[in-house]
mmCIF file of C-alpha atoms in Angstrom:
data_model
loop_
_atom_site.group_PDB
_atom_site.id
_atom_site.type_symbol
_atom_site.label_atom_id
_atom_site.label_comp_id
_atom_site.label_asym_id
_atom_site.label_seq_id
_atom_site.Cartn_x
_atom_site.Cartn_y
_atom_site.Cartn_z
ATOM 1 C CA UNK A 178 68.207 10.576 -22.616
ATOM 2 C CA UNK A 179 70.401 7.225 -23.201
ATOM 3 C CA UNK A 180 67.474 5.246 -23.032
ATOM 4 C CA UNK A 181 65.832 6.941 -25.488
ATOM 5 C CA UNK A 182 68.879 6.862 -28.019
ATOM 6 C CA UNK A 183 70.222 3.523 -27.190
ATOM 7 C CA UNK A 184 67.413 1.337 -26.076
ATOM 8 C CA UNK A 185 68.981 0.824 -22.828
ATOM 9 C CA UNK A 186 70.575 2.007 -19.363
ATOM 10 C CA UNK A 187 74.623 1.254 -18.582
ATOM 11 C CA UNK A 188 74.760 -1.692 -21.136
ATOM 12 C CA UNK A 189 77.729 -3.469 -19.574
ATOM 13 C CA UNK A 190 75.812 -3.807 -15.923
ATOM 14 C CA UNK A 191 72.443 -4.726 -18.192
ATOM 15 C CA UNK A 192 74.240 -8.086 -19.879
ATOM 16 C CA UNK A 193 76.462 -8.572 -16.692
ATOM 17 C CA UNK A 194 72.761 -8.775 -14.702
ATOM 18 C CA UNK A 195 71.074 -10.274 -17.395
ATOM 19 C CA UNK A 196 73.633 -12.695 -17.478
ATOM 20 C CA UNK A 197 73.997 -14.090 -13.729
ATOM 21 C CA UNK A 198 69.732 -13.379 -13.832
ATOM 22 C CA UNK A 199 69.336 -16.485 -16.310
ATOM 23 C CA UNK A 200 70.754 -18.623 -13.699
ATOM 24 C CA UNK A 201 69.534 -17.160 -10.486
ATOM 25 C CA UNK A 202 66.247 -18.927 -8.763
ATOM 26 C CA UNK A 203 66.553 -15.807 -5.730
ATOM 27 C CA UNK A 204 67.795 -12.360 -6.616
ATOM 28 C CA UNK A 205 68.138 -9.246 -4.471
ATOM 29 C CA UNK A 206 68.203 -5.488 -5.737
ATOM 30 C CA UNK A 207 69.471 -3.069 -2.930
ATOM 31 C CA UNK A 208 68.433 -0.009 -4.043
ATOM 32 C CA UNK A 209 66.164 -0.711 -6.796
ATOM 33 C CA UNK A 210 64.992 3.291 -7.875
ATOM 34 C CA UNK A 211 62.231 2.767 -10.276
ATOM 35 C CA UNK A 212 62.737 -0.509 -11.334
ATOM 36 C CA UNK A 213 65.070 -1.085 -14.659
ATOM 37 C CA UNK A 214 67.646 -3.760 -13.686
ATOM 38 C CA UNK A 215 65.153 -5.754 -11.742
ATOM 39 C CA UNK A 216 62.938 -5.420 -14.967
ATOM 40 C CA UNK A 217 66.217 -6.478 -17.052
ATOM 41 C CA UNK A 218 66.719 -9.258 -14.452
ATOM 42 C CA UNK A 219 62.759 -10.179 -14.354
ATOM 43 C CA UNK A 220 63.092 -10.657 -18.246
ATOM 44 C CA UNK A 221 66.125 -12.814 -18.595
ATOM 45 C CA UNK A 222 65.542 -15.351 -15.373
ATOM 46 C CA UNK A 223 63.306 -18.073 -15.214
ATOM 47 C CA UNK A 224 59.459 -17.717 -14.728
ATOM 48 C CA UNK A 225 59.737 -19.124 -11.077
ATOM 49 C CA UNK A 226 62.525 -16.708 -9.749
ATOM 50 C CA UNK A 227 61.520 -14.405 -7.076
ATOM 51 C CA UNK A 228 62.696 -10.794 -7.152
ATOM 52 C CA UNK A 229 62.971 -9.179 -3.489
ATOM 53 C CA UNK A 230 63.648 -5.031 -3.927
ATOM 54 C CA UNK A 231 64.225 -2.545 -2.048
ATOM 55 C CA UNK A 232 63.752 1.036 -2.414
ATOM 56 C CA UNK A 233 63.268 3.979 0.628
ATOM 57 C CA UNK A 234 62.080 5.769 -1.447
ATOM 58 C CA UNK A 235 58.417 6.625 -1.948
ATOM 59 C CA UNK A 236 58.115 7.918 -5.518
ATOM 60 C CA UNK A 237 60.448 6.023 -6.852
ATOM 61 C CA UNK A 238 58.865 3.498 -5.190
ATOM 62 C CA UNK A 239 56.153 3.598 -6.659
ATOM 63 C CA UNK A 240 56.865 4.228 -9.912
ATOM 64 C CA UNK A 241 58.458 0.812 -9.828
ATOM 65 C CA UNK A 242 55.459 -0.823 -9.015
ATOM 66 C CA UNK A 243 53.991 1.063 -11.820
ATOM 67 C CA UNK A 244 56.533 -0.134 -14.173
ATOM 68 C CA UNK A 245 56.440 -4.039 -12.852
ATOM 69 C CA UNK A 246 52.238 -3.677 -13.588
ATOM 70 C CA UNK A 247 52.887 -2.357 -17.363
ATOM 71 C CA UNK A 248 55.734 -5.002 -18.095
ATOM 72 C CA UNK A 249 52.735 -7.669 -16.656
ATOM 73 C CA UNK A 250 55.357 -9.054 -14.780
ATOM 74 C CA UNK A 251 55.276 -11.204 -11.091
ATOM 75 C CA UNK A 252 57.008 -12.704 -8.957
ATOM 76 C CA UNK A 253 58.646 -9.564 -7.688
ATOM 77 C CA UNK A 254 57.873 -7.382 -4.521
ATOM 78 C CA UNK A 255 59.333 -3.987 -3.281
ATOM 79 C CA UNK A 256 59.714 -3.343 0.240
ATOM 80 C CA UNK A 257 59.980 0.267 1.699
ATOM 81 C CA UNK A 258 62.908 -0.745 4.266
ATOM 82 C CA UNK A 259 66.400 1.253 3.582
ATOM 83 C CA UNK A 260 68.742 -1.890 3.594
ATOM 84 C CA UNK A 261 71.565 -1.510 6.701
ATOM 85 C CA UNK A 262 73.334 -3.007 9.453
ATOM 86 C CA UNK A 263 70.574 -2.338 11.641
ATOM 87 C CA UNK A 264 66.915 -3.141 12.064
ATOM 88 C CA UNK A 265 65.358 -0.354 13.372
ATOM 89 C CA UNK A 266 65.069 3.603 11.933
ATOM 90 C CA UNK A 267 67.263 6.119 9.777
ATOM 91 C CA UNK A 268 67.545 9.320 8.398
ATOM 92 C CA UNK A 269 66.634 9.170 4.596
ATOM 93 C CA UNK A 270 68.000 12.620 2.555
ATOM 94 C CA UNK A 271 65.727 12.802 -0.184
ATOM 95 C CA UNK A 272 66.149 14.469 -3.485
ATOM 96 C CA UNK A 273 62.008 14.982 -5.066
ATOM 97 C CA UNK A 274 62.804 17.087 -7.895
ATOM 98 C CA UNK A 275 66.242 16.350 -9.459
ATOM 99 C CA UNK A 276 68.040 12.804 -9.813
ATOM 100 C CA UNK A 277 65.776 11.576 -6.817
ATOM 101 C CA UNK A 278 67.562 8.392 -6.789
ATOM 102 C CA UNK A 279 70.287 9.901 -5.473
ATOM 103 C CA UNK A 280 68.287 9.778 -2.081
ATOM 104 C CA UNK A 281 70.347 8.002 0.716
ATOM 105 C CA UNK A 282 70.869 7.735 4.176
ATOM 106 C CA UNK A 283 74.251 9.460 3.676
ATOM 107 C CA UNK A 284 73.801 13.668 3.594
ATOM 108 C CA UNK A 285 73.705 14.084 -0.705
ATOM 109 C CA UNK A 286 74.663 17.322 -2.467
ATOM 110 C CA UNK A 287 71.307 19.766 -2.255
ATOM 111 C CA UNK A 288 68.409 17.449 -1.005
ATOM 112 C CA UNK A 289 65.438 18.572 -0.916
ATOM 113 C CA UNK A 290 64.253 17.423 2.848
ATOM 114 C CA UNK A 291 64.355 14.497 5.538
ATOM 115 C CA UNK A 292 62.536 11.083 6.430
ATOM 116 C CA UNK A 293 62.587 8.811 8.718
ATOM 117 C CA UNK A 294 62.728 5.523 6.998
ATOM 118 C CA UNK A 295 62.996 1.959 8.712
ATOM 119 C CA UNK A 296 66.012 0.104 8.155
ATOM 120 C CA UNK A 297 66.235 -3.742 7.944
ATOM 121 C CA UNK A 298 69.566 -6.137 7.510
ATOM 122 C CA UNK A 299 69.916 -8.511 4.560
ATOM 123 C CA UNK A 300 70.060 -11.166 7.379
ATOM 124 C CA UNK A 301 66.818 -10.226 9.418
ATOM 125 C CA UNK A 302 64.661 -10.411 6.301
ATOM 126 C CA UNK A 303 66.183 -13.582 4.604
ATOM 127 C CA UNK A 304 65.139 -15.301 8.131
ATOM 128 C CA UNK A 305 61.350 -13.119 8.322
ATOM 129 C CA UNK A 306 60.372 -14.215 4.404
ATOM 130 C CA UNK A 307 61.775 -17.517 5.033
ATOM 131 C CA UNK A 308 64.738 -17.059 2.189
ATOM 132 C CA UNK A 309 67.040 -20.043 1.715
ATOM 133 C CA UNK A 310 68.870 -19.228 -0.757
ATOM 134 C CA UNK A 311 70.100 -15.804 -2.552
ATOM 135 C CA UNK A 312 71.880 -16.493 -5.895
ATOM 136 C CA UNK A 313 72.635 -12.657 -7.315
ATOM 137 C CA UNK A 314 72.323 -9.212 -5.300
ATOM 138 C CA UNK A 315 72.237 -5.730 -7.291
ATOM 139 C CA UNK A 316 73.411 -2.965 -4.521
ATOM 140 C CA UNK A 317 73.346 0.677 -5.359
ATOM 141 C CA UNK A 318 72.503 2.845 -1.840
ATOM 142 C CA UNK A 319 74.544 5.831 -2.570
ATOM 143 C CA UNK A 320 77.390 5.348 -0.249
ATOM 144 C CA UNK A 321 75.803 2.707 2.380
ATOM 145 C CA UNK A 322 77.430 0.143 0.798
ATOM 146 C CA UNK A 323 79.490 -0.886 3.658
ATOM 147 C CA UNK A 324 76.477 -0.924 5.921
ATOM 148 C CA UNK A 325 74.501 -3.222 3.481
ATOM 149 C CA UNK A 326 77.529 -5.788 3.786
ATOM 150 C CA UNK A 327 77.727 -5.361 7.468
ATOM 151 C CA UNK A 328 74.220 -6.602 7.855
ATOM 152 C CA UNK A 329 74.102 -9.852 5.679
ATOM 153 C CA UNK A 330 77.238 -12.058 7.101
ATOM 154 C CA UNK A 331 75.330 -14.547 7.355
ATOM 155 C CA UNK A 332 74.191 -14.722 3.657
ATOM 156 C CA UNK A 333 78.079 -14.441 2.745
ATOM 157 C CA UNK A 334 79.206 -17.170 4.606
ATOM 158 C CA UNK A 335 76.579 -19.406 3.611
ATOM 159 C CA UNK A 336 74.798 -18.770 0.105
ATOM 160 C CA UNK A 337 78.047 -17.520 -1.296
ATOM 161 C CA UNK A 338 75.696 -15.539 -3.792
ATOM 162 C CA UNK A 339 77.013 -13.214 -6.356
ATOM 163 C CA UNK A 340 77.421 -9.380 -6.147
ATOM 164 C CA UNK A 341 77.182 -6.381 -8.057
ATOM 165 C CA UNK A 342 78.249 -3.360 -6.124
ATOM 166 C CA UNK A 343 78.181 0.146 -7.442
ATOM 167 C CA UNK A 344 81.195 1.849 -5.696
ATOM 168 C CA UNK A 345 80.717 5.193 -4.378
ATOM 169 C CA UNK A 346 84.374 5.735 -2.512
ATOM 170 C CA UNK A 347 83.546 9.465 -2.162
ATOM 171 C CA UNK A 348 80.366 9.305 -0.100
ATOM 172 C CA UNK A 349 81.801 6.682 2.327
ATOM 173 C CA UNK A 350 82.809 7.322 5.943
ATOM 174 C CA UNK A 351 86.880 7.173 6.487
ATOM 175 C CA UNK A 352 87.510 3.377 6.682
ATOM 176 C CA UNK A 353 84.457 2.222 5.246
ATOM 177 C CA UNK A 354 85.702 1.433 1.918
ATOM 178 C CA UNK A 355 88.622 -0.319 3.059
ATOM 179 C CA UNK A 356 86.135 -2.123 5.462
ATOM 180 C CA UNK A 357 83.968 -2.999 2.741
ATOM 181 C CA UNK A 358 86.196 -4.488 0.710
ATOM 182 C CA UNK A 359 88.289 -6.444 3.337
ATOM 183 C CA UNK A 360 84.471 -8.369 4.763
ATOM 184 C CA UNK A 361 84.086 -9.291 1.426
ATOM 185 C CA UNK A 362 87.635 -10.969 1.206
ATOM 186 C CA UNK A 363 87.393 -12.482 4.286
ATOM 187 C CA UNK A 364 84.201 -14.127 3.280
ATOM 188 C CA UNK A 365 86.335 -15.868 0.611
ATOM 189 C CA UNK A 366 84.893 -13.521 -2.318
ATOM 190 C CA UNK A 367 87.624 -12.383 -5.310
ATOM 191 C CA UNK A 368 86.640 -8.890 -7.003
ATOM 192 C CA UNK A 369 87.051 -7.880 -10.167
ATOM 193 C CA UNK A 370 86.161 -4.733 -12.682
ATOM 194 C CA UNK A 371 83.673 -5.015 -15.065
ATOM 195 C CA UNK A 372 84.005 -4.042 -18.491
ATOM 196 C CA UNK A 373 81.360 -4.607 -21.121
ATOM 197 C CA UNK A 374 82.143 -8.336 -21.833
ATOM 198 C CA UNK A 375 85.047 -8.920 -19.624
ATOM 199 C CA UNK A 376 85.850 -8.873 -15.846
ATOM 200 C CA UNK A 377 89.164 -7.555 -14.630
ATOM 201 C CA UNK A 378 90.672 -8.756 -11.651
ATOM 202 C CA UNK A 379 91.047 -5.927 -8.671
ATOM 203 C CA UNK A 380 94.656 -5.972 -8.158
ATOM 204 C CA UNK A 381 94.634 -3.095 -6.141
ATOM 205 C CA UNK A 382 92.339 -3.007 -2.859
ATOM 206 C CA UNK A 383 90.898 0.454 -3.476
ATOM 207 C CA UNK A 384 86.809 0.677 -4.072
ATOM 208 C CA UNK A 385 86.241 2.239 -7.666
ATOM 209 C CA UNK A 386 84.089 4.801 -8.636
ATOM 210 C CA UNK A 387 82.459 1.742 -10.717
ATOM 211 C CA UNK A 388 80.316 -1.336 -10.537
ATOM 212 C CA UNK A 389 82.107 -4.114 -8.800
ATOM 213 C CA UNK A 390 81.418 -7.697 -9.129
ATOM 214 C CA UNK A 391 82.277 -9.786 -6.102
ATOM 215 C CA UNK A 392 82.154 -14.179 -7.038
ATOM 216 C CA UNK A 393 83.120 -16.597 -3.957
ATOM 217 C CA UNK A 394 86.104 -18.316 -4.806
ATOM 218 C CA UNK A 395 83.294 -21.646 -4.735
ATOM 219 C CA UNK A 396 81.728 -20.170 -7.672
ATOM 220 C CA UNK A 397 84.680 -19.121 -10.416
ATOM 221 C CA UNK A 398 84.212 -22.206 -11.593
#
């Protein structure tokens, strides 16, 4: 329904993407559903950046491959793996009917049935595809954020890329939050709330119900 009044999906995350996409040679989206903000990203970044998604999610799935095909787009490739701290196997909870991309490896309200879907860290597949470099990641797993961290130290100590984290505080194990946001300040990253053409420092360490952005203190500049 909002894209059919307004044109668009969550405007202030659409420019914030758009904006760190026209600039990025390597982007990431964890979590991609059917496709939008890697199609927003795909349209404002250069013609030789590579798109890597991922989405657990089979008809989801596929309907962004549908939607990458009618945009004519390339450069961009889905993979099937739910992003962890793990390589290896998980329990999906899938929603088919309503909201499906609400499906996560946490338990969501009312889904529909169970999968076992394999898992892969950030780190694993950066060294498998031979990825150097990672300049922007989009992560929205329904409340395995804290797992998706855990499993790409590596890329946060060394491509000091830029993040945009969907908080979901609610679905998180106790201490997971807290965890979540303390690797990322270790790793040297500042956080800050975004609004629709500004970004608010986090004064307070408490994940929001909200996107996040997350810029290494090497990159305020």
């Amino acid at each position: 329904a909002n894209i059919l009044l307004d044109g668009v999906w969550d405007p202030p995350l659409s420019r914030w993407l758009a904006y760190f996409a026209s600039s990025s040679q390597t982007i990431f989206d964890v979590g991609a559903h059917c496709g939008y903000f890697s199609l927003v990203m795909r349209r404002f970044a250069p013609a030789f950046t590579q798109i890597h998604a991922f989405e657990p999610n089979e008809r989801v799935r596929n309907q962004y491959r549908r939607n990458v095909e009618l945009n004519g787009y390339t450069q961009m490739v889905v993979s099937p793996q739910a992003v962890s701290d793990q390589d290896g196997e998980v329990t999906f909870y899938v929603r088919d009917q309503i909201e499906p991309g609400i499906s996560s490896t946490y338990p969501v309200f009312r889904y529909d049935r169970v999968a076992a879907v394999p898992t892969i860290r950030l780190d694993s597949y950066c060294e498998q595809a031979g990825v150097a470099q990672i300049d922007l990641i989009k992560i929205d797993v329904e409340g395995a954020e804290a797992a998706v961290i855990r499993g790409m130290k590596n890329e946060l100590g060394n491509h000091h890329c830029i993040l945009l984290i969907e908080g979901h505080p609610s679905l998180l194990a106790d201490g997971e939050a807290a965890g979540l946001l303390n690797a990322l300040d270790q790793a040297g990253y500042c956080l800050f709330h975004i609004r629709d053409s500004s970004a608010v420092s986090m004064k307070d360490r408490v994940l929001p119900h909200e996107h996040i952005l997350a810029v290494h203190d090497d990159r305020l500049a």
